[in-house]
Amino acid sequence: MNTAFDLVIRDGSAEDMAAEIMGLHAECLEENFGKITLLREKGKMNDLLMHASQCRSARCRYPNCRKVKGLFRHGMYCRTRASGGCVMCKKMWYLIQFHARACNKSDCKLPRCSDVKEHLRRLQQ
C-alpha cells in the first residue's frame, strides 16, 4: 500500500503510479469522486506535488517524491507531448490540473499551475 496516496502501486514505477492516477481520472469522468475527494481532504496529493516540484535531493525520503519528480522530468524532455499522444505526459498534466483546481495561491510555485488556472478560467467564460 502506498502511504502518500492510499493507492495500490504494484511495482513502484512512475508508470504504475501514473496508471493509478489515470484510474482516478476515469472514475472522475464517470462522476465517481470518492477517491479524489478523499485525497483532496487529506491534502496528500497536493503536498506531494508541491514537495516534488521543489525538491532537489537525490536521496529524498518523502514518499513517492522520486516518482513524481520522474514524471516532471519526463514532461520536460518528452518530444511527443500530451497533444501528440504521450500517455506519461497526459498523466502529468492530469496531476497538474488536479492541483490547479484546488489551488488558490496567486504565486503558486508548482510548474504550470498558473497556466492551467488561467486555461480553466477561460473555459468557464
Tab-separated table of C-alpha atoms in Angstrom:
chain	number	residue	atom	x	y	z
A	1	MET	CA	0.000	0.000	0.000
A	2	ASN	CA	1.346	3.417	-0.943
A	3	THR	CA	1.008	5.689	2.086
A	4	ALA	CA	1.257	9.005	0.235
A	5	PHE	CA	-1.762	8.401	-1.964
A	6	ASP	CA	-3.526	5.455	-0.321
A	7	LEU	CA	-3.461	3.820	-3.751
A	8	VAL	CA	-2.098	0.412	-4.635
A	9	ILE	CA	1.181	0.757	-6.504
A	10	ARG	CA	2.295	-2.586	-7.888
A	11	ASP	CA	5.939	-2.111	-8.839
A	12	GLY	CA	6.593	1.426	-7.589
A	13	SER	CA	7.433	2.780	-11.029
A	14	ALA	CA	6.356	6.184	-12.276
A	15	GLU	CA	4.375	4.400	-14.996
A	16	ASP	CA	2.485	2.357	-12.411
A	17	MET	CA	1.733	5.413	-10.307
A	18	ALA	CA	0.590	7.270	-13.414
A	19	ALA	CA	-1.700	4.340	-14.309
A	20	GLU	CA	-3.330	4.619	-10.876
A	21	ILE	CA	-3.780	8.348	-11.373
A	22	MET	CA	-5.423	7.767	-14.751
A	23	GLY	CA	-7.733	5.322	-12.993
A	24	LEU	CA	-8.743	8.199	-10.746
A	25	HIS	CA	-9.308	10.312	-13.849
A	26	ALA	CA	-11.558	7.629	-15.346
A	27	GLU	CA	-13.563	7.491	-12.127
A	28	CYS	CA	-13.999	11.269	-12.258
A	29	LEU	CA	-15.270	11.056	-15.834
A	30	GLU	CA	-17.893	8.634	-14.534
A	31	GLU	CA	-18.706	11.176	-11.800
A	32	ASN	CA	-17.319	8.886	-9.100
A	33	PHE	CA	-15.365	11.379	-6.994
A	34	GLY	CA	-14.913	9.295	-3.833
A	35	LYS	CA	-11.143	8.726	-4.042
A	36	ILE	CA	-10.426	12.216	-5.354
A	37	THR	CA	-12.446	13.813	-2.566
A	38	LEU	CA	-10.621	11.711	-0.001
A	39	LEU	CA	-7.227	12.644	-1.421
A	40	ARG	CA	-8.138	16.326	-1.503
A	41	GLU	CA	-9.404	16.209	2.061
A	42	LYS	CA	-6.200	14.596	3.205
A	43	GLY	CA	-4.209	17.124	1.194
A	44	LYS	CA	-1.605	14.485	0.465
A	45	MET	CA	-1.693	14.746	-3.311
A	46	ASN	CA	-1.053	18.493	-3.335
A	47	ASP	CA	1.585	18.167	-0.617
A	48	LEU	CA	3.443	15.614	-2.701
A	49	LEU	CA	3.192	17.652	-5.903
A	50	MET	CA	4.458	20.797	-4.196
A	51	HIS	CA	7.267	18.936	-2.448
A	52	ALA	CA	8.412	17.087	-5.574
A	53	SER	CA	8.340	20.221	-7.727
A	54	GLN	CA	10.798	21.963	-5.403
A	55	CYS	CA	12.876	19.062	-4.021
A	56	ARG	CA	16.492	18.887	-5.192
A	57	SER	CA	17.599	15.899	-3.101
A	58	ALA	CA	18.687	12.776	-4.973
A	59	ARG	CA	18.031	10.691	-1.847
A	60	CYS	CA	14.780	12.253	-0.685
A	61	ARG	CA	12.783	10.075	1.693
A	62	TYR	CA	9.451	11.855	1.159
A	63	PRO	CA	7.065	9.103	-0.006
A	64	ASN	CA	6.842	8.985	-3.816
A	65	CYS	CA	8.910	12.136	-4.329
A	66	ARG	CA	11.254	10.437	-6.789
A	67	LYS	CA	8.316	9.048	-8.765
A	68	VAL	CA	6.639	12.417	-9.178
A	69	LYS	CA	9.977	14.085	-9.957
A	70	GLY	CA	10.351	11.444	-12.659
A	71	LEU	CA	7.019	12.467	-14.174
A	72	PHE	CA	8.049	16.138	-14.121
A	73	ARG	CA	11.426	15.284	-15.656
A	74	HIS	CA	9.737	13.223	-18.370
A	75	GLY	CA	7.441	16.149	-19.180
A	76	MET	CA	10.410	18.474	-19.618
A	77	TYR	CA	12.187	16.272	-22.153
A	78	CYS	CA	9.415	14.429	-23.999
A	79	ARG	CA	9.173	15.349	-27.652
A	80	THR	CA	5.827	13.623	-28.229
A	81	ARG	CA	3.951	15.609	-25.554
A	82	ALA	CA	0.393	15.034	-24.386
A	83	SER	CA	-1.039	16.567	-27.553
A	84	GLY	CA	0.912	14.005	-29.586
A	85	GLY	CA	-0.441	11.115	-27.544
A	86	CYS	CA	2.222	10.576	-24.868
A	87	VAL	CA	0.464	8.756	-22.045
A	88	MET	CA	3.042	9.784	-19.440
A	89	CYS	CA	2.619	13.461	-20.358
A	90	LYS	CA	-1.162	13.149	-20.186
A	91	LYS	CA	-0.829	11.711	-16.715
A	92	MET	CA	1.498	14.502	-15.634
A	93	TRP	CA	-0.951	17.113	-16.941
A	94	TYR	CA	-3.754	15.430	-15.058
A	95	LEU	CA	-1.755	15.787	-11.845
A	96	ILE	CA	-1.143	19.461	-12.516
A	97	GLN	CA	-4.834	20.008	-13.300
A	98	PHE	CA	-5.791	18.169	-10.125
A	99	HIS	CA	-3.624	20.591	-8.175
A	100	ALA	CA	-4.704	23.718	-10.069
A	101	ARG	CA	-8.397	23.072	-9.468
A	102	ALA	CA	-7.829	23.194	-5.709
A	103	CYS	CA	-5.080	25.844	-5.663
A	104	ASN	CA	-5.999	29.358	-4.549
A	105	LYS	CA	-2.483	30.836	-4.411
A	106	SER	CA	-1.738	33.595	-6.880
A	107	ASP	CA	2.006	32.915	-6.598
A	108	CYS	CA	1.916	29.102	-6.660
A	109	LYS	CA	5.325	27.502	-7.204
A	110	LEU	CA	4.053	24.342	-8.933
A	111	PRO	CA	5.217	24.430	-12.557
A	112	ARG	CA	2.428	25.392	-14.955
A	113	CYS	CA	-0.175	25.807	-12.194
A	114	SER	CA	-0.906	29.412	-13.122
A	115	ASP	CA	-1.177	28.449	-16.819
A	116	VAL	CA	-3.697	25.718	-16.036
A	117	LYS	CA	-5.689	28.012	-13.736
A	118	GLU	CA	-5.849	30.621	-16.489
A	119	HIS	CA	-6.953	27.987	-19.006
A	120	LEU	CA	-9.681	26.772	-16.631
A	121	ARG	CA	-10.843	30.373	-16.114
A	122	ARG	CA	-11.145	30.860	-19.874
A	123	LEU	CA	-13.156	27.657	-20.235
A	124	GLN	CA	-15.672	28.908	-17.675
A	125	GLN	CA	-16.335	32.142	-19.582
